[in-house]
XYZ file of C-alpha atoms in Angstrom:
316
model
C -69.454 -79.301 -6.356
C -71.908 -81.399 -8.970
C -71.256 -81.445 -12.863
C -74.869 -79.556 -12.924
C -73.619 -76.782 -10.872
C -71.019 -76.177 -12.417
C -72.664 -76.391 -15.688
C -72.956 -72.286 -16.936
C -75.915 -70.840 -15.141
C -78.375 -70.762 -17.208
C -82.260 -69.672 -16.136
C -84.839 -71.541 -16.527
C -86.420 -70.262 -19.547
C -82.983 -70.667 -21.332
C -82.444 -67.303 -21.293
C -78.794 -65.659 -20.543
C -77.401 -64.639 -17.612
C -76.818 -60.419 -17.068
C -73.001 -59.902 -19.100
C -73.759 -62.197 -21.997
C -74.791 -62.400 -25.162
C -75.249 -59.673 -27.967
C -76.025 -56.627 -25.259
C -71.375 -57.762 -24.103
C -70.600 -57.791 -27.694
C -72.187 -54.287 -27.941
C -70.663 -52.405 -25.108
C -67.037 -54.339 -27.254
C -67.848 -52.243 -29.968
C -69.113 -49.097 -28.390
C -66.035 -48.618 -27.286
C -63.877 -49.558 -30.181
C -65.841 -46.690 -31.935
C -65.003 -44.505 -29.193
C -61.145 -44.975 -29.612
C -62.133 -43.605 -33.251
C -63.934 -40.920 -32.016
C -61.032 -40.223 -29.964
C -58.121 -40.993 -32.252
C -58.712 -37.875 -34.035
C -58.233 -36.051 -30.616
C -55.235 -37.628 -29.635
C -53.054 -37.859 -32.200
C -53.376 -33.587 -32.349
C -52.904 -33.907 -28.708
C -49.433 -35.693 -29.196
C -48.720 -34.457 -32.089
C -48.585 -31.038 -30.686
C -48.172 -31.812 -26.898
C -46.606 -34.318 -25.561
C -44.176 -34.324 -28.626
C -43.212 -30.777 -28.576
C -42.878 -31.257 -24.738
C -41.050 -33.461 -24.842
C -38.343 -32.363 -27.919
C -37.491 -28.909 -25.354
C -36.985 -31.846 -22.157
C -34.377 -33.235 -23.946
C -33.256 -29.638 -25.420
C -32.958 -28.179 -22.077
C -30.056 -31.011 -21.515
C -28.010 -29.574 -25.083
C -26.337 -26.306 -26.551
C -27.354 -26.329 -30.145
C -24.693 -24.845 -32.944
C -27.229 -22.035 -34.685
C -25.955 -22.548 -37.676
C -24.865 -26.518 -38.053
C -27.288 -27.536 -35.608
C -24.793 -29.872 -34.179
C -26.282 -30.857 -30.599
C -23.682 -31.307 -27.570
C -25.084 -33.152 -24.562
C -24.207 -30.396 -21.705
C -26.676 -32.347 -18.836
C -27.829 -29.305 -16.274
C -25.373 -26.590 -17.238
C -28.251 -24.870 -19.181
C -29.890 -24.765 -16.161
C -26.773 -23.513 -13.927
C -26.236 -21.126 -15.981
C -29.856 -19.571 -14.831
C -28.016 -18.971 -11.921
C -25.114 -16.282 -12.715
C -28.145 -14.632 -15.689
C -29.040 -11.301 -14.531
C -31.944 -10.919 -17.253
C -33.430 -13.945 -16.305
C -33.768 -13.226 -13.096
C -35.124 -9.366 -14.070
C -37.843 -12.118 -16.422
C -38.315 -13.907 -13.516
C -39.338 -11.098 -11.736
C -41.535 -9.338 -14.278
C -43.408 -12.236 -14.685
C -44.434 -12.435 -10.441
C -45.238 -9.350 -10.354
C -47.851 -8.913 -13.793
C -49.119 -11.874 -12.064
C -49.221 -10.049 -8.974
C -51.012 -7.349 -11.024
C -53.377 -8.564 -12.580
C -54.600 -12.175 -11.131
C -56.436 -9.737 -8.797
C -57.718 -6.815 -10.204
C -58.847 -9.173 -12.875
C -60.537 -11.023 -10.637
C -61.588 -8.121 -9.382
C -63.259 -5.912 -11.739
C -65.007 -9.044 -13.575
C -66.715 -10.262 -10.056
C -67.635 -6.686 -9.852
C -68.800 -5.904 -13.580
C -70.432 -9.622 -13.214
C -72.580 -8.599 -9.965
C -73.971 -5.142 -12.461
C -75.184 -7.442 -15.253
C -76.901 -9.797 -13.464
C -79.021 -7.224 -11.347
C -81.857 -5.111 -14.205
C -79.283 -2.516 -16.789
C -80.719 -1.667 -19.658
C -78.753 -2.191 -22.915
C -76.550 -5.544 -20.497
C -76.578 -7.848 -23.571
C -74.545 -5.361 -25.231
C -72.343 -4.215 -22.442
C -72.124 -7.351 -22.032
C -70.502 -8.346 -25.423
C -68.361 -5.068 -26.017
C -66.629 -5.994 -22.601
C -66.236 -9.566 -24.154
C -65.484 -8.986 -27.515
C -61.360 -7.939 -26.781
C -61.040 -11.685 -25.556
C -61.623 -13.158 -28.809
C -59.090 -10.579 -30.446
C -56.230 -12.504 -30.819
C -52.851 -10.990 -28.888
C -50.532 -10.261 -31.810
C -53.899 -7.736 -32.458
C -54.642 -7.066 -29.142
C -50.468 -5.933 -29.100
C -50.629 -3.845 -32.324
C -53.666 -1.967 -30.462
C -52.027 -0.914 -28.441
C -49.827 0.022 -29.502
C -51.849 3.091 -31.099
C -53.151 3.719 -27.614
C -49.982 3.858 -25.708
C -47.776 5.669 -29.204
C -45.246 8.586 -26.887
C -46.325 10.560 -29.835
C -49.292 9.804 -31.758
C -51.405 7.802 -29.737
C -54.061 8.439 -27.838
C -53.543 8.317 -24.198
C -50.744 11.227 -24.648
C -52.836 12.540 -27.247
C -56.237 12.985 -24.663
C -53.256 14.375 -22.225
C -52.174 17.237 -24.663
C -56.380 18.726 -24.574
C -57.040 18.866 -21.229
C -53.152 19.968 -20.679
C -52.087 17.541 -18.737
C -48.592 16.251 -19.172
C -47.676 13.295 -21.687
C -46.811 9.937 -19.296
C -43.642 7.702 -21.501
C -45.446 4.440 -22.659
C -42.254 3.416 -24.543
C -39.194 5.022 -22.763
C -40.189 4.886 -19.012
C -39.685 1.547 -17.787
C -42.505 1.253 -15.040
C -45.366 3.524 -17.644
C -44.380 0.507 -20.368
C -45.179 -2.219 -17.365
C -48.504 0.296 -16.330
C -49.210 0.540 -19.800
C -49.047 -4.051 -20.069
C -51.283 -4.199 -17.262
C -53.660 -2.328 -19.159
C -54.153 -3.579 -21.958
C -54.138 -7.175 -20.779
C -56.897 -6.515 -17.578
C -58.760 -5.481 -20.649
C -58.251 -9.125 -22.771
C -59.447 -11.048 -19.804
C -61.611 -9.330 -18.236
C -64.606 -10.177 -19.869
C -63.781 -13.404 -19.775
C -64.163 -13.284 -15.738
C -67.174 -11.487 -16.148
C -68.815 -14.503 -17.774
C -67.567 -16.983 -15.466
C -68.117 -15.035 -12.309
C -71.660 -14.358 -14.981
C -72.512 -18.423 -14.797
C -72.200 -19.267 -11.383
C -74.177 -16.129 -9.878
C -76.777 -17.120 -12.227
C -77.006 -21.084 -11.069
C -76.906 -19.041 -6.772
C -80.745 -20.109 -5.709
C -82.238 -17.203 -5.369
C -84.256 -18.831 -1.928
C -81.400 -17.845 -0.270
C -81.784 -14.235 -0.742
C -85.000 -14.022 -0.138
C -84.848 -15.934 2.849
C -81.416 -13.316 3.866
C -83.329 -10.315 2.832
C -86.505 -11.825 5.939
C -84.055 -12.070 8.183
C -82.965 -8.763 7.333
C -79.533 -8.750 5.947
C -78.270 -5.919 2.988
C -76.911 -6.484 0.335
C -73.517 -6.162 1.456
C -73.979 -9.001 3.567
C -75.985 -10.812 1.166
C -72.853 -10.588 -0.768
C -70.300 -11.373 2.332
C -72.214 -14.744 3.074
C -73.695 -16.200 0.168
C -72.554 -14.891 -2.735
C -68.531 -14.728 -1.829
C -69.087 -18.273 -0.628
C -71.169 -19.927 -3.397
C -68.497 -18.404 -6.078
C -65.726 -20.582 -4.173
C -65.570 -22.859 -7.113
C -65.888 -19.691 -9.935
C -62.791 -18.341 -8.066
C -60.569 -20.999 -7.702
C -61.185 -22.033 -11.774
C -60.226 -18.594 -13.103
C -56.948 -17.818 -10.637
C -55.934 -21.315 -11.811
C -56.030 -20.686 -15.143
C -55.202 -16.531 -14.988
C -52.255 -17.195 -13.846
C -51.385 -20.047 -16.377
C -52.356 -17.890 -18.295
C -49.201 -14.656 -16.875
C -47.089 -16.989 -16.840
C -47.256 -18.011 -20.527
C -47.463 -14.134 -21.763
C -45.957 -14.291 -24.548
C -47.373 -12.052 -27.972
C -48.687 -9.481 -26.717
C -45.119 -8.126 -24.553
C -44.122 -9.431 -27.599
C -45.942 -7.122 -29.808
C -46.397 -4.172 -27.087
C -43.350 -3.373 -25.914
C -40.712 -6.075 -26.911
C -39.514 -6.562 -23.258
C -37.818 -3.032 -23.492
C -37.036 -0.368 -22.593
C -34.170 -2.448 -21.386
C -35.720 -5.167 -19.856
C -38.230 -3.175 -18.210
C -41.226 -5.233 -19.121
C -39.220 -9.029 -20.274
C -40.816 -12.011 -18.927
C -40.046 -15.702 -19.345
C -42.028 -15.959 -21.791
C -40.733 -13.062 -24.166
C -37.202 -14.072 -22.670
C -37.077 -17.491 -23.886
C -37.692 -16.302 -27.627
C -35.726 -13.658 -27.809
C -32.798 -16.339 -26.691
C -33.733 -19.074 -28.366
C -34.989 -17.399 -31.871
C -33.107 -14.271 -31.439
C -29.369 -12.678 -32.050
C -27.819 -15.291 -29.875
C -29.668 -18.583 -31.497
C -28.803 -20.340 -28.136
C -31.916 -22.753 -28.100
C -30.896 -25.459 -25.368
C -30.801 -22.431 -22.953
C -33.919 -20.975 -24.410
C -35.557 -24.663 -24.690
C -35.032 -24.585 -20.122
C -36.325 -21.121 -19.691
C -39.521 -22.546 -21.044
C -39.233 -26.327 -19.041
C -39.079 -23.656 -15.908
C -41.609 -21.968 -17.070
C -43.381 -25.906 -17.172
C -42.569 -26.111 -13.704
C -44.214 -23.159 -11.702
C -47.658 -23.231 -13.822
C -47.152 -27.192 -12.493
C -46.388 -26.315 -9.162
C -48.670 -23.306 -8.448
C -52.031 -25.469 -9.972
C -51.057 -28.370 -7.520
C -51.014 -26.081 -4.779
C -54.158 -24.920 -5.651
C -55.641 -28.139 -6.058
C -54.266 -28.994 -3.568
C -55.302 -26.334 -1.451
C -58.790 -25.994 -2.653
C -60.226 -30.443 -2.313
C -58.446 -29.780 1.814
C -60.595 -26.294 1.757
C -63.958 -28.834 0.399
C -63.019 -31.790 2.992
C -63.002 -29.874 5.868
C -65.967 -27.761 4.701
């Protein structure tokens, strides 16, 4: 190598090569400014998400005295207690049943409404707003509305049944009826969100595909079965994951509407964790352990669905 070739490379006009000089310094300044823009969100995420999650993992291995706050480290004893806790098993079964009932129903009804809203329907903007409106109401407010609707003595539904000569339903004292009230009020909340996501997916389907299928003689069901539904795959995957996460973490509506009763008929993991940590027993270590179980169940389902959807896309 000669002495000339060892020198920094420049062009004949004296310009520097790309990636150096003022442009590179501007990129570095941009990188520092990006950190400044991201820092508020990062601070909030660390303060209100990462640190509480880490604390829950730590406290799940401890026994915390309800009055003095004295911490005694017990290892996995809180998790071992779950295997002999019938209320935990009941809340786990109730959560699974809640997911099995609410997720498919909300997605099916939301898809049907999205198809309807995507067609020529008079006043569809108003109808779309009315369907979506429950989602912007807080879960506590929705629970209070539910108590007004499903009250056994002065509720709207039993009052309507009485006026029609039908027998009243024990919405609050019957386990099956109370669970059904939770499913119905949850569908009222979630259908609007499902409809909006599916509606966005429907509007992204090319019209040319429908025209070509119609020319080939495909009827409405065949166009939906072989064009619309397959192209809504990404929307279906997103809604499945989001609805299952919501169902695993459901708390406010159940707490206000039934408080887990009657008995433990509507107890879910979220309400049981809260009652254990802040109720009469104030066993915060065991409550944190239940919260950790909710986190891992949600994580496992999300990862399985993500890998399944990715493998299906790669195979296609």
